[in-house]
Coordinates of C-alpha atoms and ligand atoms in Angstrom, one line a residue:
M2 CA 135.8 23.0 94.5
V3 CA 134.0 26.2 94.5
S4 CA 131.1 26.9 96.9
A5 CA 127.4 26.7 96.1
N6 CA 127.0 30.5 96.0
P7 CA 130.4 31.3 94.3
T8 CA 132.2 34.5 94.8
P9 CA 134.5 36.4 92.4
D10 CA 137.4 34.6 94.4
D11 CA 135.8 31.2 93.4
E12 CA 135.5 32.2 89.8
R13 CA 139.1 33.3 89.5
A14 CA 140.3 30.0 91.6
L15 CA 138.3 27.9 89.2
L16 CA 139.5 29.5 85.9
A17 CA 143.2 29.2 87.3
S18 CA 142.7 25.5 87.8
L19 CA 141.7 24.6 84.5
P20 CA 143.6 22.8 82.0
T21 CA 144.3 25.2 79.1
G22 CA 146.1 22.9 76.5
L23 CA 144.9 20.4 73.7
L24 CA 144.5 16.8 75.0
I25 CA 146.1 14.6 72.5
G26 CA 147.2 11.0 73.1
G27 CA 146.9 11.4 76.8
A28 CA 149.1 14.6 77.1
W29 CA 148.0 18.3 77.6
R30 CA 150.1 20.3 75.1
A31 CA 150.1 24.0 73.4
A32 CA 148.9 24.3 69.7
S33 CA 151.6 23.4 67.2
D34 CA 151.8 27.3 66.1
G35 CA 151.5 28.3 69.8
G36 CA 148.2 29.9 69.1
T37 CA 145.6 30.7 71.6
L38 CA 141.8 31.1 71.6
D39 CA 140.3 33.7 74.1
V40 CA 137.0 32.6 75.9
I41 CA 134.4 35.2 76.6
D42 CA 132.1 35.9 79.6
P43 CA 128.9 36.9 77.8
S44 CA 127.7 38.8 80.8
T45 CA 130.7 41.2 80.6
G46 CA 132.4 40.8 77.3
G47 CA 135.7 40.2 79.5
V48 CA 138.1 37.4 78.7
L49 CA 137.6 34.4 80.9
A50 CA 140.6 32.5 79.9
S51 CA 143.2 31.9 76.9
I52 CA 143.3 28.3 75.9
A53 CA 145.4 26.5 72.9
C54 CA 143.8 26.8 69.5
A55 CA 144.3 23.7 67.3
T56 CA 145.7 23.9 64.1
P57 CA 145.1 21.4 61.3
A58 CA 148.3 19.7 62.2
D59 CA 146.8 19.4 65.8
G60 CA 143.6 17.7 64.2
A61 CA 145.8 15.1 62.5
D62 CA 147.8 14.3 65.5
A63 CA 144.3 13.9 67.4
L64 CA 143.0 11.6 64.7
N65 CA 146.4 9.6 64.8
A66 CA 146.1 9.4 68.6
A67 CA 142.5 7.9 68.5
V68 CA 143.5 5.4 65.5
S69 CA 146.5 4.3 67.5
A70 CA 144.3 3.6 70.6
Q71 CA 141.4 2.0 68.9
A72 CA 142.4 -1.7 68.8
A73 CA 143.5 -1.9 72.4
W74 CA 140.4 0.0 73.6
A75 CA 138.0 -2.1 71.6
K76 CA 139.4 -5.4 73.4
T77 CA 138.8 -3.9 77.0
A78 CA 136.5 -5.8 79.0
P79 CA 132.9 -4.2 79.1
R80 CA 133.0 -4.0 83.0
E81 CA 136.3 -1.9 82.7
R82 CA 134.7 0.6 80.4
A83 CA 131.7 0.8 82.5
E84 CA 133.7 1.3 85.6
I85 CA 135.3 4.3 84.0
L86 CA 132.0 5.7 83.1
R87 CA 130.6 5.1 86.7
R88 CA 133.8 6.9 88.0
A89 CA 133.4 9.7 85.8
F90 CA 129.6 9.9 86.8
E91 CA 130.7 10.2 90.7
A92 CA 133.3 12.8 89.8
V93 CA 131.3 15.2 87.8
T94 CA 128.6 14.9 90.4
A95 CA 131.0 15.4 93.3
R96 CA 132.3 18.5 91.3
G97 CA 128.9 19.6 90.2
D98 CA 129.3 23.3 91.6
D99 CA 132.5 23.6 89.4
F100 CA 130.9 22.4 86.4
A101 CA 128.0 24.5 86.8
L102 CA 130.0 27.7 87.7
L103 CA 132.2 27.1 84.5
M104 CA 129.0 26.8 82.3
T105 CA 127.4 30.0 83.7
L106 CA 130.6 31.6 83.2
E107 CA 131.3 30.8 79.6
M108 CA 127.8 30.3 78.1
G109 CA 125.7 32.7 80.5
K110 CA 123.0 30.4 81.7
P111 CA 121.7 30.9 85.4
L112 CA 123.4 28.7 88.0
A113 CA 120.2 26.8 88.7
E114 CA 120.0 26.0 85.0
A115 CA 123.8 25.0 85.0
R116 CA 123.3 22.7 87.9
G117 CA 120.3 21.2 86.0
E118 CA 122.6 20.5 83.1
V119 CA 125.4 19.0 85.2
A120 CA 122.8 16.4 86.5
Y121 CA 121.4 15.9 83.1
G122 CA 124.8 15.5 81.5
A123 CA 126.3 13.3 84.3
E124 CA 123.2 11.1 84.1
F125 CA 124.4 9.9 80.6
L126 CA 127.5 8.7 82.3
R127 CA 125.5 6.4 84.6
W128 CA 123.1 5.2 81.9
F129 CA 125.7 4.2 79.8
S130 CA 127.7 2.7 82.2
E131 CA 124.9 0.6 83.0
E132 CA 124.3 -0.4 79.2
T133 CA 128.0 -1.1 78.5
A134 CA 127.6 -4.8 79.9
R135 CA 124.2 -5.2 77.7
I136 CA 125.8 -5.1 74.3
S137 CA 124.8 -8.4 72.6
G138 CA 124.4 -10.1 69.5
R139 CA 122.2 -13.4 68.5
F140 CA 122.7 -16.6 67.3
A141 CA 120.0 -18.6 65.2
Q142 CA 119.6 -21.5 62.9
A143 CA 119.0 -20.4 59.2
P144 CA 115.4 -21.0 58.4
D145 CA 116.5 -23.9 55.9
G146 CA 118.7 -25.5 58.5
S147 CA 121.8 -25.3 56.4
S148 CA 123.9 -23.1 58.6
R149 CA 124.1 -21.1 61.7
L150 CA 123.8 -17.2 61.8
L151 CA 125.8 -15.4 64.4
V152 CA 125.2 -11.7 64.6
M153 CA 127.7 -9.6 66.5
K154 CA 128.1 -6.0 67.6
R155 CA 131.5 -4.3 67.0
P156 CA 132.7 -0.8 67.9
V157 CA 132.2 1.4 64.8
G158 CA 135.9 2.7 65.4
P159 CA 137.5 6.1 65.7
C160 CA 134.8 9.1 65.8
L161 CA 134.9 12.8 65.4
F162 CA 132.4 14.8 67.6
I163 CA 131.4 18.3 66.8
T164 CA 129.4 20.2 69.7
P165 CA 127.7 23.2 70.2
W166 CA 127.9 26.1 72.9
N167 CA 124.3 26.0 74.4
F168 CA 124.7 22.7 76.6
P169 CA 128.5 22.5 76.9
L170 CA 128.6 19.5 79.1
A171 CA 125.6 17.5 78.0
M172 CA 126.1 17.7 74.5
A173 CA 129.5 16.1 74.9
T174 CA 128.3 13.4 77.5
R175 CA 125.5 12.4 75.1
K176 CA 128.1 11.4 72.6
I177 CA 131.3 10.5 74.7
A178 CA 129.6 8.1 77.2
P179 CA 128.0 5.7 74.4
A180 CA 131.2 5.7 72.5
I181 CA 133.0 4.9 75.7
A182 CA 130.6 2.1 76.3
A183 CA 130.8 0.8 72.9
G184 CA 134.5 0.7 72.7
C185 CA 135.1 3.6 70.3
T186 CA 137.9 6.2 70.5
M187 CA 137.2 9.9 69.9
V188 CA 138.3 13.3 68.9
L189 CA 136.2 16.1 70.3
K190 CA 136.0 19.6 68.9
P191 CA 134.0 21.7 71.2
A192 CA 132.2 24.8 70.4
A193 CA 134.9 27.8 70.3
L194 CA 132.6 29.9 72.4
T195 CA 132.5 27.3 75.5
P196 CA 135.4 25.0 75.3
L197 CA 136.3 25.3 79.0
T198 CA 133.6 22.6 80.1
A199 CA 134.8 20.1 77.6
L200 CA 138.6 20.6 79.0
L201 CA 137.5 20.1 82.6
F202 CA 135.4 17.1 81.7
A203 CA 138.4 15.6 79.6
Q204 CA 140.4 15.9 82.8
V205 CA 137.7 14.2 84.8
L206 CA 137.7 11.4 82.6
Q207 CA 141.6 11.2 82.6
E208 CA 141.5 10.9 86.4
A209 CA 138.7 8.2 86.1
G210 CA 140.9 6.1 84.2
L211 CA 140.4 6.6 80.6
P212 CA 143.3 5.5 78.6
A213 CA 145.6 7.9 76.7
G214 CA 144.4 8.5 73.2
V215 CA 140.7 7.1 73.7
L216 CA 139.5 10.7 73.9
N217 CA 141.3 13.8 72.4
V218 CA 140.0 17.3 72.7
I219 CA 141.1 20.1 70.1
P220 CA 139.1 23.3 70.6
T221 CA 140.0 25.6 67.8
A222 CA 138.6 29.0 66.2
S223 CA 139.2 27.2 62.9
A224 CA 136.4 24.7 62.9
G225 CA 136.2 23.7 59.0
A226 CA 139.8 24.0 58.4
V227 CA 140.7 21.4 61.4
T228 CA 137.6 18.9 61.0
G229 CA 137.6 19.1 57.3
P230 CA 140.7 16.8 56.7
L231 CA 139.5 14.5 59.6
V232 CA 136.2 13.9 57.9
R233 CA 138.1 13.1 54.6
D234 CA 140.5 10.7 56.4
P235 CA 139.3 7.3 55.7
R236 CA 140.6 5.9 59.1
L237 CA 137.7 8.1 60.7
R238 CA 134.4 5.8 60.9
K239 CA 131.8 8.0 62.5
L240 CA 131.0 11.7 62.6
S241 CA 128.5 12.7 65.5
F242 CA 127.4 16.3 65.0
T243 CA 125.1 18.5 67.1
G244 CA 124.6 22.0 65.7
S245 CA 122.7 24.2 63.2
T246 CA 121.1 22.4 60.1
P247 CA 123.1 24.5 57.7
V248 CA 126.4 23.4 59.2
G249 CA 125.0 19.7 59.5
K250 CA 124.0 19.7 55.7
R251 CA 127.5 20.6 54.8
L252 CA 129.1 17.9 57.0
I253 CA 126.8 15.3 55.5
A254 CA 128.0 16.4 52.0
D255 CA 131.5 16.3 53.1
A256 CA 130.9 12.9 55.0
A257 CA 129.3 11.4 51.7
E258 CA 132.8 11.5 50.0
Q259 CA 134.0 8.2 51.9
V260 CA 130.3 7.0 53.0
L261 CA 131.1 8.0 56.6
R262 CA 128.4 7.0 59.2
V263 CA 126.9 10.2 60.6
S264 CA 124.7 11.2 63.4
M265 CA 123.1 14.7 63.1
E266 CA 121.4 16.2 66.0
L267 CA 120.5 19.7 64.3
G268 CA 118.1 22.7 64.6
G269 CA 114.4 22.9 65.6
N270 CA 111.5 25.0 65.2
A271 CA 109.2 23.2 67.9
P272 CA 105.5 24.0 68.0
L273 CA 103.5 24.1 71.4
L274 CA 100.0 23.7 71.0
V275 CA 97.5 24.8 73.9
F276 CA 93.8 23.4 73.4
D277 CA 90.8 25.0 74.7
D278 CA 90.4 21.9 77.1
A279 CA 94.0 22.2 78.6
D280 CA 94.8 22.7 82.3
L281 CA 95.6 26.4 81.7
D282 CA 98.1 26.8 84.4
L283 CA 99.8 23.6 83.5
A284 CA 100.1 24.8 80.0
V285 CA 101.6 28.2 81.1
T286 CA 103.9 26.4 83.3
G287 CA 104.9 24.1 80.5
A288 CA 105.3 26.8 78.0
M289 CA 107.6 28.7 80.2
L290 CA 109.8 25.6 80.7
A291 CA 109.7 24.8 76.8
K292 CA 110.4 28.3 75.9
M293 CA 112.6 29.8 78.5
R294 CA 115.0 26.8 79.3
N295 CA 118.4 27.8 78.8
G296 CA 116.9 31.3 78.1
G297 CA 115.6 30.0 74.7
E298 CA 118.9 28.9 73.5
A299 CA 117.8 25.2 73.2
C300 CA 117.0 23.1 69.9
T301 CA 114.0 22.0 71.7
A302 CA 112.9 25.4 72.6
A303 CA 109.4 26.3 71.9
N304 CA 109.7 28.4 68.9
R305 CA 106.0 28.8 68.0
I306 CA 103.1 28.7 70.6
L307 CA 99.8 27.8 68.9
V308 CA 96.7 28.6 71.1
Q309 CA 93.2 27.6 70.6
R310 CA 91.0 30.7 70.1
G311 CA 88.8 30.1 73.3
I312 CA 91.6 30.6 75.5
A313 CA 94.1 32.6 73.6
A314 CA 93.5 36.0 75.5
E315 CA 93.6 34.3 79.0
F316 CA 96.7 32.2 77.9
T317 CA 98.5 35.2 76.4
E318 CA 97.9 37.4 79.7
K319 CA 99.1 34.3 82.0
L320 CA 102.4 33.7 79.9
T321 CA 103.0 37.6 79.6
A322 CA 102.8 38.1 83.4
Q323 CA 105.3 35.2 83.9
M324 CA 107.6 36.2 81.2
R325 CA 107.5 39.7 83.0
A326 CA 108.5 38.3 86.2
H327 CA 111.6 36.6 85.1
T328 CA 114.8 38.6 86.3
V329 CA 117.4 39.2 83.7
A330 CA 120.8 39.2 85.3
R331 CA 124.3 37.6 85.3
G332 CA 124.0 33.9 85.8
T333 CA 125.8 34.0 89.0
D334 CA 123.3 36.3 90.7
P335 CA 121.0 34.2 92.8
A336 CA 117.8 36.0 91.5
S337 CA 118.7 35.4 87.7
K338 CA 116.2 33.6 85.8
I339 CA 117.8 34.5 82.4
G340 CA 121.5 35.4 81.6
P341 CA 122.9 36.9 78.7
L342 CA 122.7 35.6 75.2
V343 CA 125.8 33.9 74.1
D344 CA 127.3 36.8 72.1
E345 CA 126.4 39.8 70.1
N346 CA 125.8 38.1 66.9
T347 CA 123.1 35.6 68.6
R348 CA 121.6 39.0 70.3
G349 CA 121.5 40.9 66.9
K350 CA 119.6 37.8 65.1
V351 CA 117.1 37.7 68.0
H352 CA 116.3 41.3 67.9
D353 CA 116.1 41.3 63.9
L354 CA 113.6 38.5 64.1
V355 CA 111.5 40.4 66.6
T356 CA 111.4 43.8 64.7
S357 CA 110.7 42.0 61.4
A358 CA 107.7 40.2 63.0
V359 CA 106.5 43.7 64.4
D360 CA 107.0 45.1 61.1
A361 CA 104.9 42.2 59.7
G362 CA 102.0 43.0 61.9
A363 CA 102.8 41.2 65.2
T364 CA 101.9 42.9 68.6
L365 CA 104.5 43.2 71.0
A366 CA 103.1 42.2 74.2
L367 CA 106.2 42.4 76.3
G368 CA 110.0 43.4 75.9
G369 CA 111.4 43.5 72.4
A370 CA 114.7 45.5 73.4
Y371 CA 118.4 45.0 74.5
V372 CA 119.1 45.4 78.1
S373 CA 121.5 48.0 78.6
G374 CA 124.9 47.7 80.2
P375 CA 127.6 45.2 79.6
G376 CA 127.0 41.9 78.2
Y377 CA 124.6 40.5 75.5
F378 CA 121.2 40.5 77.5
Y379 CA 118.0 40.6 75.9
E380 CA 114.3 41.3 77.4
P381 CA 111.9 38.6 77.7
T382 CA 109.4 39.2 74.9
V383 CA 106.0 38.1 73.8
L384 CA 104.5 38.7 70.5
S385 CA 101.0 37.8 69.8
D386 CA 99.0 37.5 66.5
V387 CA 102.2 36.8 64.6
P388 CA 101.6 36.6 60.7
A389 CA 101.9 33.0 59.5
D390 CA 104.7 34.3 56.8
A391 CA 106.9 36.1 59.7
A392 CA 110.5 35.0 59.5
I393 CA 110.3 34.3 63.3
L394 CA 107.9 31.4 62.8
H395 CA 110.1 29.7 60.2
E396 CA 113.4 30.2 61.7
E397 CA 115.2 29.1 64.9
I398 CA 114.7 32.3 67.4
F399 CA 117.5 31.0 70.0
G400 CA 116.5 33.6 72.6
P401 CA 113.9 34.6 75.2
V402 CA 111.1 35.4 72.7
A403 CA 107.6 33.8 72.6
P404 CA 105.7 34.2 69.2
L405 CA 101.8 33.4 69.8
I406 CA 99.4 32.2 67.1
T407 CA 95.9 31.4 67.4
F408 CA 94.1 28.5 65.8
D409 CA 90.6 27.1 65.7
T410 CA 90.4 23.5 65.0
E411 CA 92.7 20.4 65.8
A412 CA 93.3 20.0 62.0
E413 CA 94.5 23.4 61.6
G414 CA 96.6 23.3 64.7
I415 CA 98.3 19.9 63.3
R416 CA 98.8 21.6 59.9
L417 CA 100.4 24.8 61.3
A418 CA 102.6 22.5 63.7
N419 CA 103.8 20.5 60.7
D420 CA 104.3 23.6 58.5
T421 CA 108.0 23.5 58.9
E422 CA 111.1 21.8 57.3
Y423 CA 112.3 20.8 60.9
G424 CA 111.0 17.9 62.8
L425 CA 112.6 17.5 66.2
V426 CA 110.2 18.0 69.0
A427 CA 106.4 19.1 69.6
Y428 CA 104.5 19.8 72.8
A429 CA 100.8 19.7 73.2
F430 CA 98.5 20.4 76.2
T431 CA 95.1 18.9 76.4
R432 CA 93.0 17.1 78.9
D433 CA 91.8 14.7 76.0
L434 CA 93.9 11.6 76.0
N435 CA 92.5 10.5 72.7
R436 CA 93.4 13.8 71.1
G437 CA 97.0 13.4 72.6
L438 CA 97.3 10.1 71.2
R439 CA 96.1 11.5 67.6
L440 CA 98.8 14.2 68.0
A441 CA 101.4 11.8 68.7
E442 CA 100.7 9.9 65.5
E443 CA 100.1 13.0 63.4
L444 CA 102.9 15.4 64.5
D445 CA 105.9 15.0 62.2
V446 CA 108.7 15.0 65.1
G447 CA 111.2 12.7 66.5
M448 CA 109.9 13.5 70.1
F449 CA 106.5 14.7 71.4
G450 CA 105.8 16.2 75.0
L451 CA 102.2 15.7 76.2
N452 CA 101.3 17.9 78.9
T453 CA 105.0 18.5 79.6
G454 CA 107.4 21.3 78.4
I455 CA 110.3 19.2 78.6
V456 CA 111.3 15.8 77.0
S457 CA 115.0 15.5 77.4
N458 CA 115.8 12.4 79.4
P459 CA 119.0 10.4 79.3
A460 CA 117.1 7.1 79.3
A461 CA 115.1 8.3 76.1
P462 CA 116.0 8.3 72.4
F463 CA 116.6 12.1 71.6
G464 CA 116.6 13.1 67.9
G465 CA 114.4 14.5 65.1
V466 CA 113.1 13.8 61.7
K467 CA 113.2 15.9 58.6
Q468 CA 115.9 18.6 58.6
S469 CA 116.3 18.0 62.2
G470 CA 118.7 15.3 61.7
M471 CA 119.1 11.5 61.9
G472 CA 120.2 9.1 64.7
R473 CA 119.2 9.1 68.3
E474 CA 121.3 10.0 71.5
G475 CA 120.3 8.5 75.0
G476 CA 118.0 5.4 75.7
F477 CA 118.9 1.9 74.5
E478 CA 119.2 3.3 70.8
G479 CA 121.9 5.8 71.9
I480 CA 124.7 3.0 71.9
D481 CA 123.7 1.6 68.6
E482 CA 125.0 4.8 66.9
Y483 CA 128.6 3.5 67.8
L484 CA 128.1 -0.1 67.0
E485 CA 128.5 -2.0 63.8
T486 CA 126.5 -5.1 63.1
R487 CA 128.6 -8.0 61.9
Y488 CA 127.1 -11.0 60.5
V489 CA 129.0 -14.3 60.5
G490 CA 127.5 -17.2 58.5
I491 CA 128.7 -20.6 60.0
A492 CA 128.1 -23.7 57.7
D493 CA 126.8 -26.8 59.7
P494 CA 129.4 -29.4 59.5
Y495 CA 126.9 -32.0 60.4
A496 CA 124.1 -31.2 58.1
D497 CA 124.5 -34.6 56.2
A498 CA 125.4 -36.6 59.2
Ligands
NAP24 P1 126.8 25.8 64.7 O1 127.1 27.1 64.4 O2 126.3 24.7 63.7 O3 128.0 24.9 65.5 C1 127.9 23.8 66.0 C2 129.5 23.4 66.1 O4 129.9 23.0 64.6 C3 130.4 24.2 66.6 O5 131.3 23.2 67.3 C4 131.0 25.0 65.5 O6 132.4 25.3 65.7 C5 131.1 23.7 64.4 N1 131.3 24.2 63.1 C6 130.7 25.4 62.6 N2 131.2 25.3 61.2 C7 131.7 24.2 60.9 C8 132.2 23.7 59.7 N3 132.3 24.3 58.8 N4 133.1 22.4 59.9 C9 132.9 21.7 61.1 N5 132.6 22.3 62.1 C10 131.8 23.6 62.3 O7 125.8 25.7 65.9 P2 125.8 26.5 67.2 O8 125.5 27.8 67.1 O9 126.8 26.1 68.0 O10 124.5 25.7 68.0 C11 123.2 26.1 67.9 C12 122.4 25.0 66.9 O11 122.7 23.8 67.5 C13 121.1 25.4 66.8 O12 120.6 25.3 65.6 C14 120.7 24.2 67.7 O13 119.1 23.9 67.5 C15 121.6 22.9 67.4 N6 121.3 22.3 68.6 C16 120.7 20.9 68.2 C17 120.6 19.9 69.2 C18 120.0 18.7 69.0 O14 120.2 17.7 69.9 N7 119.1 18.5 67.9 C19 121.1 20.2 70.4 C20 121.8 21.4 70.8 C21 121.9 22.4 69.7 P3 132.5 26.9 66.1 O15 132.1 26.8 67.6 O16 134.0 27.1 66.0 O17 131.7 27.7 65.3

């Protein structure tokens, strides 16, 4: 285990200890063609590790393993599944420094943020461990008295999980934990940019007693070629995807072929509204959290900060001062508040959005440039008076850039907030509780943060409406995504007695 303040030796030791194969049917193995995939450190551009890169044949083996394991796994006692999850929670927590360092290395986030993700990601294991024993159905008499109605819950069956790079642990545990709880087997394809955390987590689950074949992990550089045949295979019963809306739409279309059950956690374009009556310091703190958590690389990131005219100047000044104070550095540096963006592509896209907003008339209050040196660092950036048609207000930024827009009335604020095809989350700061409740009703989103810049919580249903997706992860609702409802009609043999 690495220390809380990791050294380069700790980094090398951790990387050298990781599994680097595919996990299929309980065994770690090389790719069928011997191919490998390099994992890059976004703070240096250097190679961290070379791991097995799954082929379509490996994908087929992984699904075969999940299908073979399904029947026996569905019959395990809920308590047995609960205890595997509980042991995994204890193990991830005990190895928190390892997981945090690994995420910092492969994704770039500062260690403090990575530790936060360990706590958040591990909590899904504990939450669903507790939910496992509470899966239940119902029994009723038919209204006309002629029969009995038994409603039972069954595991959906083998699932395919496709996860993004921005939260390498939590996006996996948010799917894997409820699937284990429900009695489903799985194939996980983690993001090609950040597969190491998933491999370490799979090893932890093995050590926690997860039977062979229940979880199969197949990192690959050919996502579509490897997962496409699985989505078309009638033995697959569920696809749960977290990632961008364009890829999600394509997967929904592919899944329609066999009417595959899908959960989609897709992109966002979150508005954050600050009203004249808000506690301004609380609003600035909340906006910083909503904007800068994970360096802005979060689906829940505040993408548009809407400020009521009376406080716009003061709010902009305070927010800009806080953005300026953020130290940009490699995530292992204790001073780091923002690490690098995940790759050059992402940095280029962020910069294009900033320059096009300035070209369209926005004012650059801070930043707006690459940080020189190795790695994909970008300056914390504030844009004010952003014109309504600027691309930056309509696309996910996924970077440390805060665009500010001014509004006059509550109705105008709500209209601007809802002016997007996305509907994941919205935030608002106001001291008026009635207004807060009106906003909770009027904003077209799956989640709403009132006087807070963070909504993620394993005990709450996470998910969006509109093009932000369908289905919920976490909360009581999270397990339903992995359960089918089966109704059994029972004739009453004594009806005429
Ligand atoms: P992405 O490009 O859509 O990739 C997500 C996953 O899909 C990766 O594992 C990727 O593999 C895979 N993939 C890409 N093309 C595919 C295809 N044709 N068939 C099958 N799989 C394919 O998204 P990202 O850039 O990793 O993540 C950022 C996005 O995720 C943002 O839009 C963000 O809002 C969204 N997100 C949403 C939530 C939520 O809960 N709503 C949470 C986190 C992130 P490769 O790695 O090989 O490309």
